[in-house]
Each structure stands twice: as structure tokens, then as C-alpha cells.
Amino acid sequence: MFEQPLWNGFLEKLRARTGAIYVTLIFRTIDEDTVIELYAGVTPPAHFRTLFLEKYARDPLAYRHMREGRVYSLEELIDPNDPVHRSFHEELMLPQGMTNMRSVRVTEPSGVDAWLGCVGGREIGTAVGSLLTALVPHLRIALRSFVAFERERFRSSVTSEAFGRLNFGWLTLDARCRIIDMTPHVEQLFQRNTVLRRGRYDRLTPASPALDRELTALVKRYAEDGDSRPKAINLSRDPWMDMLIAPIHSQSVSSSSKPVAIAYLSGDRWSQADRCEQLTDLFGLLPSEARLAWAIAGGLSIQEAARELGITVETARNYSKKVYSKTGSRGQAELVRNILTSVLAIA
């Protein structure tokens, strides 16, 4: 199920074993019309494909009425009194030597159906039917694994997208601070900032020598003591970038090195100047008001923001009153919430 095309090796072996002209494995959910058709065999001539698409749009045989786990022959699926069935058989199947068929339906508990079929000449008989019967429980397990894998891949994709929108990412490290695995967003964080990079031998390398020594010591401690407490580090204030380093207890069978630490990264993709411009657009703030609003949203008090912006505390208080009014905030806590939950969070 990890091959591309899916199950290609299995279908080719089944075709060789049965002598079939054509072997198909079809997936279709119960509630949807989407069909995934996998096949092994000689590709039908172009004019047959054209005839099929123009006249039938899809295989008209009564696959939906098949009982799960029972093998059906071609005669059981074709109604000779149905002109569409008769035409399909005579115009498309017989000219390609498809005079016999054995097909079985397998239902996966979550609601996904699959049909496995072997089509060919005289050799497609009861022996092939017995083989398909024996394959049913194995195909059901494989189908269940495929559905579970696809579900987890979808969840992972959604989670990854959510992390990306919030500018979060994570990476795992071995005892030498070498990167073992990471989310795609970490690579983007590396590109947007100079404070962290992937160094020689895939080592996570901070730009600051002091931070490099601290990170190395932390990871070494986690390798020796998995119960050590996590450590949060601010990497940059403009643009903002934080890192939380923690010991990791879950192991991965897909890596050659043992992960001992996980680093969660959060980084803003915009500079302070960019964010102030966006606040001006969003709330109609003056540039001076926007700078104060962003400083407060970054966790500074009125006094700390005034000192950082080079203004008096009284001026900062006057600005803050206008900021509260324009953003509809009743206080500092609500201002922070209004800014951080606005569209700027996913800008």
C-alpha cells in the first residue's frame, strides 16, 4: 500500500499467477462516487478507451449488488436482458479476449468498499475464484491499514497546516544536537531568521555562541536525565522567536539516531515595523499608537513600553487610551487578546 502506483507489486503477481489479461483493484466509499481504480495488465487500445468514456462513462456491471466475500463470475454480473450490459460485453470485453472473470467484493469496517477482479480467457475459472476467496481476509486487513494510514496522514496534514498558520514548528535532536526530524515550517523559520540554522552534520546551530553552549548543555542533560525540566528561551525580539526545549520520551523507529530532546519553535514572520503597519490598517491607529499597541501585545507594561519606545509614561498612557478606544478594548488584557486573536495571528 506504500507503492506507487498503489499495490502494483501485488496486482502484477496476481496477474502472473492467474494468467489474467487484466487485474483490477477498485476503491470506492459507500457515500461517495469517487473511484480509485488500480490495475495491472495490457493497457486497452485507445479506441476502446474512447468508446468506454463516450458511451458508458463507467463500468455498468452490478458490482454494488455483490455480497461481501463471495466470488462472482462474469455470467452472474451481466444481465443478458439488459441492453447496456449486453452492449458493454460485446463491444468492449469480447474484442479484448475478456471472456471470463472472477470478482470479489471486500468491505472495510469504516465504510470503504473494494473490488478485486481478474479478467481473461478460459483460464479464469474456479481455481482463480478459490484464490480470490483465500485473499479476502488479507485484503480486508490491508484495506483497513490503508484507511487508517490515510486518516492519520490527513490528520497530520491538518495539524501541520494549523501549526504553520500559527507560526509553530518542532524538531527532534539527538545527544549531539543533530536534527533527526522536523516539521516543514521549521525550515521556513530558518530561512526567515538568522538566529538558528541547520549547521554542519545537520547540527542545530544558534548564531549566538552563548546560546549554542546553553543548548548543547541542555541536550546533554536530557540525554543523561529524561526527567529534567523543559527550558524556554527567547531567541529574538524583532521579529519575535521563542524556543522551548524539552526531553522526549517517545521513540521513532524511522531514525537511526535516538532522539533525546524536542524543540518547539514559535517565530513571527513579520518584523515589528511590519506589524505596526498592519495594526494601523486593521484598527485605524496612528503609527505611534500602533507601536505602543504592539509593545503591549508583546507582554510589556505601560512603563516598559514607554521606556522601549523612548517616550514618557504620561505620553504612553495618553496613547493607550486612544488605542483602547479604537480597538474596542476595555483594558490591557483585552487589548492583548484583541490583537493576538485578530487576523494578524495568521497574516
CSV table of C-alpha atoms in Angstrom, one decimal:
chain,number,residue,atom,x,y,z
A,1,MET,CA,0.0,0.0,0.0
A,2,PHE,CA,3.1,2.3,0.1
A,3,GLU,CA,4.0,1.6,-3.5
A,4,GLN,CA,3.4,4.0,-6.4
A,5,PRO,CA,1.1,3.0,-8.1
A,6,LEU,CA,-0.6,1.5,-5.0
A,7,TRP,CA,-0.4,-2.3,-4.7
A,8,ASN,CA,1.3,-2.5,-8.0
A,9,GLY,CA,3.5,-5.5,-7.0
A,10,PHE,CA,0.6,-7.4,-5.6
A,11,LEU,CA,-1.5,-6.9,-8.8
A,12,GLU,CA,1.3,-7.8,-11.1
A,13,LYS,CA,1.9,-11.0,-9.2
A,14,LEU,CA,-1.8,-11.9,-9.1
A,15,ARG,CA,-1.9,-11.4,-12.9
A,16,ALA,CA,1.1,-13.6,-13.5
A,17,ARG,CA,-0.3,-16.3,-11.1
A,18,THR,CA,-3.8,-16.4,-12.7
A,19,GLY,CA,-2.9,-15.7,-16.3
A,20,ALA,CA,-5.3,-12.8,-16.4
A,21,ILE,CA,-5.3,-10.2,-19.2
A,22,TYR,CA,-6.4,-7.6,-16.7
A,23,VAL,CA,-6.4,-7.4,-12.9
A,24,THR,CA,-8.2,-4.6,-11.1
A,25,LEU,CA,-8.5,-3.3,-7.6
A,26,ILE,CA,-11.1,-0.7,-7.2
A,27,PHE,CA,-11.8,1.5,-4.2
A,28,ARG,CA,-15.0,3.4,-3.6
A,29,THR,CA,-16.5,4.8,-0.4
A,30,ILE,CA,-20.2,4.0,0.3
A,31,ASP,CA,-21.3,7.6,0.4
A,32,GLU,CA,-19.2,9.0,-2.5
A,33,ASP,CA,-18.9,8.4,-6.2
A,34,THR,CA,-15.1,8.9,-6.3
A,35,VAL,CA,-13.5,5.8,-7.7
A,36,ILE,CA,-9.8,4.8,-7.5
A,37,GLU,CA,-9.0,2.1,-10.0
A,38,LEU,CA,-5.7,0.3,-9.8
A,39,TYR,CA,-4.9,-2.2,-12.5
A,40,ALA,CA,-2.2,-4.5,-13.9
A,41,GLY,CA,-2.2,-5.7,-17.5
A,42,VAL,CA,-2.1,-4.5,-21.0
A,43,THR,CA,-3.4,-1.0,-21.5
A,44,PRO,CA,-6.6,-1.2,-23.7
A,45,PRO,CA,-6.2,0.3,-27.1
A,46,ALA,CA,-7.1,4.0,-27.4
A,47,HIS,CA,-10.3,3.4,-29.4
A,48,PHE,CA,-11.7,1.1,-26.6
A,49,ARG,CA,-11.0,3.8,-24.0
A,50,THR,CA,-12.7,6.4,-26.1
A,51,LEU,CA,-15.7,4.2,-26.7
A,52,PHE,CA,-15.9,3.4,-22.9
A,53,LEU,CA,-15.8,7.1,-22.0
A,54,GLU,CA,-18.2,8.3,-24.7
A,55,LYS,CA,-20.8,5.6,-24.3
A,56,TYR,CA,-20.7,4.2,-20.8
A,57,ALA,CA,-18.9,6.7,-18.6
A,58,ARG,CA,-18.3,3.8,-16.1
A,59,ASP,CA,-18.4,0.1,-15.9
A,60,PRO,CA,-22.2,-0.8,-15.9
A,61,LEU,CA,-21.9,-4.2,-14.2
A,62,ALA,CA,-23.7,-4.7,-10.9
A,63,TYR,CA,-20.8,-4.6,-8.6
A,64,ARG,CA,-22.8,-2.8,-5.9
A,65,HIS,CA,-25.1,-5.8,-5.6
A,66,MET,CA,-22.3,-8.2,-4.9
A,67,ARG,CA,-22.3,-9.9,-1.5
A,68,GLU,CA,-19.2,-9.2,0.5
A,69,GLY,CA,-16.6,-12.0,0.4
A,70,ARG,CA,-18.4,-14.1,-2.3
A,71,VAL,CA,-16.6,-14.6,-5.6
A,72,TYR,CA,-18.8,-13.8,-8.7
A,73,SER,CA,-18.3,-15.0,-12.3
A,74,LEU,CA,-18.9,-12.8,-15.4
A,75,GLU,CA,-22.2,-14.5,-16.1
A,76,GLU,CA,-23.5,-13.6,-12.6
A,77,LEU,CA,-22.7,-9.9,-13.1
A,78,ILE,CA,-24.1,-9.5,-16.7
A,79,ASP,CA,-27.8,-9.4,-17.3
A,80,PRO,CA,-28.3,-10.7,-20.9
A,81,ASN,CA,-31.7,-8.9,-20.9
A,82,ASP,CA,-30.1,-5.5,-20.2
A,83,PRO,CA,-29.1,-3.9,-23.5
A,84,VAL,CA,-26.4,-1.8,-21.8
A,85,HIS,CA,-24.9,-4.9,-20.2
A,86,ARG,CA,-25.1,-6.8,-23.5
A,87,SER,CA,-23.5,-4.0,-25.5
A,88,PHE,CA,-20.7,-3.5,-23.0
A,89,HIS,CA,-19.9,-7.2,-23.1
A,90,GLU,CA,-20.0,-7.4,-26.9
A,91,GLU,CA,-18.3,-4.1,-27.8
A,92,LEU,CA,-15.6,-3.8,-25.1
A,93,MET,CA,-14.9,-7.1,-23.4
A,94,LEU,CA,-15.1,-9.8,-26.1
A,95,PRO,CA,-12.9,-8.0,-28.6
A,96,GLN,CA,-10.1,-7.9,-26.0
A,97,GLY,CA,-10.4,-11.6,-25.2
A,98,MET,CA,-12.2,-11.0,-21.9
A,99,THR,CA,-14.5,-13.9,-21.9
A,100,ASN,CA,-14.2,-14.9,-18.3
A,101,MET,CA,-14.0,-13.1,-15.0
A,102,ARG,CA,-13.8,-13.7,-11.3
A,103,SER,CA,-14.5,-10.8,-8.9
A,104,VAL,CA,-14.9,-10.4,-5.2
A,105,ARG,CA,-16.1,-7.5,-3.0
A,106,VAL,CA,-14.3,-6.7,0.3
A,107,THR,CA,-15.8,-4.2,2.8
A,108,GLU,CA,-13.7,-2.4,5.3
A,109,PRO,CA,-15.4,-1.7,8.7
A,110,SER,CA,-15.1,2.1,8.3
A,111,GLY,CA,-17.3,2.1,5.2
A,112,VAL,CA,-14.8,1.7,2.3
A,113,ASP,CA,-15.6,-0.9,-0.3
A,114,ALA,CA,-13.0,-2.6,-2.6
A,115,TRP,CA,-13.5,-4.9,-5.6
A,116,LEU,CA,-10.7,-7.2,-6.7
A,117,GLY,CA,-11.2,-8.8,-10.1
A,118,CYS,CA,-9.3,-11.0,-12.6
A,119,VAL,CA,-10.4,-10.8,-16.3
A,120,GLY,CA,-9.2,-13.1,-19.1
A,121,GLY,CA,-9.9,-16.1,-21.2
A,122,ARG,CA,-10.6,-19.7,-20.5
A,123,GLU,CA,-8.0,-20.0,-17.6
A,124,ILE,CA,-10.0,-17.6,-15.4
A,125,GLY,CA,-12.1,-20.3,-13.7
A,126,THR,CA,-12.9,-21.8,-10.4
A,127,ALA,CA,-9.2,-22.1,-9.3
A,128,VAL,CA,-8.9,-18.3,-9.6
A,129,GLY,CA,-12.1,-18.0,-7.6
A,130,SER,CA,-10.6,-20.1,-4.8
A,131,LEU,CA,-7.5,-17.9,-4.8
A,132,LEU,CA,-9.6,-14.8,-4.5
A,133,THR,CA,-11.6,-16.3,-1.6
A,134,ALA,CA,-8.3,-17.0,0.2
A,135,LEU,CA,-7.1,-13.5,-0.4
A,136,VAL,CA,-10.3,-11.8,1.0
A,137,PRO,CA,-9.2,-11.7,4.7
A,138,HIS,CA,-5.7,-10.5,3.8
A,139,LEU,CA,-7.1,-7.8,1.5
A,140,ARG,CA,-9.5,-6.7,4.3
A,141,ILE,CA,-6.6,-6.2,6.7
A,142,ALA,CA,-4.6,-4.4,4.0
A,143,LEU,CA,-7.5,-2.1,3.3
A,144,ARG,CA,-8.1,-1.4,6.9
A,145,SER,CA,-4.4,-0.4,7.3
A,146,PHE,CA,-4.6,1.7,4.2
A,147,VAL,CA,-7.7,3.6,5.5
A,148,ALA,CA,-6.0,4.1,8.9
A,149,PHE,CA,-2.8,5.4,7.3
A,150,GLU,CA,-4.7,7.8,5.1
A,151,ARG,CA,-6.8,9.0,8.0
A,152,GLU,CA,-3.6,9.7,10.1
A,153,ARG,CA,-1.9,11.3,7.1
A,154,PHE,CA,-4.9,13.6,6.7
A,155,ARG,CA,-4.9,14.5,10.4
A,156,SER,CA,-1.2,15.1,10.3
A,157,SER,CA,-1.7,17.4,7.3
A,158,VAL,CA,-4.4,19.4,9.0
A,159,THR,CA,-2.3,19.7,12.2
A,160,SER,CA,0.8,20.7,10.2
A,161,GLU,CA,-1.2,23.4,8.4
A,162,ALA,CA,-2.6,24.7,11.8
A,163,PHE,CA,0.9,24.8,13.2
A,164,GLY,CA,2.1,26.7,10.1
A,165,ARG,CA,-0.7,29.3,10.4
A,166,LEU,CA,0.3,29.9,14.0
A,167,ASN,CA,4.0,30.0,13.0
A,168,PHE,CA,4.8,27.0,15.2
A,169,GLY,CA,7.1,24.1,14.4
A,170,TRP,CA,9.1,21.4,16.1
A,171,LEU,CA,12.3,19.4,15.6
A,172,THR,CA,13.9,16.5,17.5
A,173,LEU,CA,17.5,16.3,18.4
A,174,ASP,CA,19.9,13.5,19.3
A,175,ALA,CA,22.5,13.7,22.0
A,176,ARG,CA,24.9,15.7,19.7
A,177,CYS,CA,22.2,18.3,18.9
A,178,ARG,CA,21.8,16.8,15.4
A,179,ILE,CA,18.4,17.3,13.8
A,180,ILE,CA,16.6,14.0,13.4
A,181,ASP,CA,13.2,15.1,12.2
A,182,MET,CA,11.2,18.4,11.9
A,183,THR,CA,8.1,19.9,10.5
A,184,PRO,CA,8.3,21.8,7.2
A,185,HIS,CA,7.7,25.1,9.0
A,186,VAL,CA,11.0,24.9,10.8
A,187,GLU,CA,12.8,25.1,7.5
A,188,GLN,CA,10.8,28.3,6.8
A,189,LEU,CA,11.7,29.7,10.3
A,190,PHE,CA,15.4,29.0,9.5
A,191,GLN,CA,15.1,31.0,6.2
A,192,ARG,CA,13.3,33.9,7.9
A,193,ASN,CA,15.7,34.3,10.8
A,194,THR,CA,19.4,34.2,11.3
A,195,VAL,CA,19.3,33.2,15.0
A,196,LEU,CA,19.1,29.5,14.2
A,197,ARG,CA,20.3,27.4,11.3
A,198,ARG,CA,21.0,23.8,10.2
A,199,GLY,CA,24.8,23.6,10.6
A,200,ARG,CA,27.4,21.1,9.7
A,201,TYR,CA,26.4,17.4,10.1
A,202,ASP,CA,22.8,18.6,10.5
A,203,ARG,CA,23.5,20.1,13.9
A,204,LEU,CA,21.1,22.7,15.2
A,205,THR,CA,23.3,25.8,15.4
A,206,PRO,CA,22.3,29.1,17.1
A,207,ALA,CA,24.0,32.2,15.9
A,208,SER,CA,24.9,33.2,19.5
A,209,PRO,CA,27.9,31.3,20.9
A,210,ALA,CA,26.4,31.6,24.4
A,211,LEU,CA,23.1,30.2,23.3
A,212,ASP,CA,24.9,27.4,21.4
A,213,ARG,CA,26.7,26.4,24.7
A,214,GLU,CA,23.4,26.6,26.6
A,215,LEU,CA,21.6,24.4,24.0
A,216,THR,CA,24.4,21.8,24.0
A,217,ALA,CA,24.4,21.6,27.8
A,218,LEU,CA,20.6,21.2,27.8
A,219,VAL,CA,20.5,18.4,25.3
A,220,LYS,CA,23.4,16.6,27.1
A,221,ARG,CA,21.4,16.9,30.3
A,222,TYR,CA,18.3,15.5,28.7
A,223,ALA,CA,20.3,12.6,27.3
A,224,GLU,CA,21.5,11.7,30.8
A,225,ASP,CA,18.3,12.5,32.7
A,226,GLY,CA,15.0,12.3,30.8
A,227,ASP,CA,13.1,13.8,33.8
A,228,SER,CA,14.9,17.2,33.6
A,229,ARG,CA,12.5,20.1,33.3
A,230,PRO,CA,11.9,21.9,30.0
A,231,LYS,CA,13.6,25.3,29.3
A,232,ALA,CA,12.1,28.2,27.4
A,233,ILE,CA,14.4,30.6,25.6
A,234,ASN,CA,13.7,33.8,23.7
A,235,LEU,CA,15.8,33.8,20.6
A,236,SER,CA,14.8,37.1,19.0
A,237,ARG,CA,12.6,40.1,19.8
A,238,ASP,CA,12.3,41.5,16.3
A,239,PRO,CA,10.9,39.5,14.7
A,240,TRP,CA,9.8,37.6,17.7
A,241,MET,CA,11.1,34.0,18.0
A,242,ASP,CA,10.9,31.6,21.0
A,243,MET,CA,12.1,28.1,21.6
A,244,LEU,CA,11.0,25.5,24.2
A,245,ILE,CA,13.4,22.6,24.7
A,246,ALA,CA,12.1,19.5,26.5
A,247,PRO,CA,13.2,15.9,26.9
A,248,ILE,CA,11.5,13.4,24.6
A,249,HIS,CA,10.3,10.0,25.8
A,250,SER,CA,8.6,8.7,22.7
A,251,GLN,CA,10.9,6.9,20.2
A,252,SER,CA,10.8,6.7,16.5
A,253,VAL,CA,11.6,3.5,14.5
A,254,SER,CA,12.2,5.5,11.4
A,255,SER,CA,15.5,7.2,12.5
A,256,SER,CA,19.0,5.7,13.1
A,257,SER,CA,19.8,8.1,16.0
A,258,LYS,CA,17.9,8.1,19.3
A,259,PRO,CA,16.0,11.4,19.8
A,260,VAL,CA,16.7,12.8,23.3
A,261,ALA,CA,15.1,16.3,23.0
A,262,ILE,CA,12.4,18.1,21.2
A,263,ALA,CA,12.5,21.8,20.4
A,264,TYR,CA,9.2,23.7,19.9
A,265,LEU,CA,9.8,26.9,17.9
A,266,SER,CA,7.5,29.9,17.5
A,267,GLY,CA,8.5,32.7,15.3
A,268,ASP,CA,6.8,35.7,13.8
A,269,ARG,CA,7.2,36.0,10.1
A,270,TRP,CA,7.0,39.8,10.2
A,271,SER,CA,9.1,42.5,11.8
A,272,GLN,CA,7.9,44.9,14.4
A,273,ALA,CA,7.7,47.6,11.8
A,274,ASP,CA,5.5,45.4,9.5
A,275,ARG,CA,3.2,44.5,12.4
A,276,CYS,CA,2.7,48.2,13.3
A,277,GLU,CA,1.7,48.9,9.7
A,278,GLN,CA,-0.8,46.1,9.8
A,279,LEU,CA,-2.2,47.4,13.1
A,280,THR,CA,-2.6,50.8,11.6
A,281,ASP,CA,-4.5,49.2,8.7
A,282,LEU,CA,-6.6,47.0,10.9
A,283,PHE,CA,-7.7,49.3,13.7
A,284,GLY,CA,-7.0,52.8,12.2
A,285,LEU,CA,-4.3,53.5,14.7
A,286,LEU,CA,-1.7,56.2,14.2
A,287,PRO,CA,1.9,54.9,13.8
A,288,SER,CA,2.9,56.0,17.3
A,289,GLU,CA,-0.3,54.3,18.7
A,290,ALA,CA,0.4,51.1,16.7
A,291,ARG,CA,4.0,50.9,18.1
A,292,LEU,CA,2.7,51.1,21.7
A,293,ALA,CA,-0.1,48.6,21.0
A,294,TRP,CA,2.4,46.1,19.6
A,295,ALA,CA,4.7,46.6,22.5
A,296,ILE,CA,1.9,45.9,24.9
A,297,ALA,CA,0.8,42.8,22.9
A,298,GLY,CA,4.4,41.6,23.3
A,299,GLY,CA,3.9,41.5,27.1
A,300,LEU,CA,5.4,44.8,28.1
A,301,SER,CA,3.8,47.0,30.7
A,302,ILE,CA,3.0,50.7,30.0
A,303,GLN,CA,6.2,51.7,31.8
A,304,GLU,CA,8.3,49.2,30.0
A,305,ALA,CA,6.8,50.1,26.6
A,306,ALA,CA,7.4,53.8,27.2
A,307,ARG,CA,11.0,53.1,28.0
A,308,GLU,CA,11.5,51.0,25.0
A,309,LEU,CA,9.8,53.5,22.6
A,310,GLY,CA,11.6,56.5,24.2
A,311,ILE,CA,8.5,58.3,25.3
A,312,THR,CA,7.3,59.4,28.7
A,313,VAL,CA,4.9,57.3,30.7
A,314,GLU,CA,2.3,60.0,30.6
A,315,THR,CA,2.5,60.1,26.8
A,316,ALA,CA,2.2,56.3,26.7
A,317,ARG,CA,-0.9,56.5,28.9
A,318,ASN,CA,-2.5,59.0,26.6
A,319,TYR,CA,-1.7,56.8,23.6
A,320,SER,CA,-3.1,53.8,25.3
A,321,LYS,CA,-6.4,55.5,25.9
A,322,LYS,CA,-6.8,56.1,22.2
A,323,VAL,CA,-5.6,52.5,21.4
A,324,TYR,CA,-8.2,51.1,23.8
A,325,SER,CA,-10.9,53.2,22.2
A,326,LYS,CA,-10.0,52.3,18.6
A,327,THR,CA,-9.6,48.6,19.2
A,328,GLY,CA,-12.7,48.3,21.4
A,329,SER,CA,-10.7,47.1,24.4
A,330,ARG,CA,-11.6,47.8,28.0
A,331,GLY,CA,-8.1,47.2,29.4
A,332,GLN,CA,-4.7,45.9,28.7
A,333,ALA,CA,-5.6,42.2,28.9
A,334,GLU,CA,-8.4,42.7,26.4
A,335,LEU,CA,-6.2,44.7,24.1
A,336,VAL,CA,-3.6,41.9,24.0
A,337,ARG,CA,-6.4,39.4,23.3
A,338,ASN,CA,-7.9,41.5,20.5
A,339,ILE,CA,-4.6,41.9,18.8
A,340,LEU,CA,-3.4,38.3,19.1
A,341,THR,CA,-6.7,36.8,18.1
A,342,SER,CA,-7.1,39.2,15.1
A,343,VAL,CA,-6.2,38.2,11.5
A,344,LEU,CA,-2.6,39.2,12.4
A,345,ALA,CA,-2.3,35.8,14.0
A,346,ILE,CA,-2.5,34.1,10.6
A,347,ALA,CA,-1.2,37.0,8.5
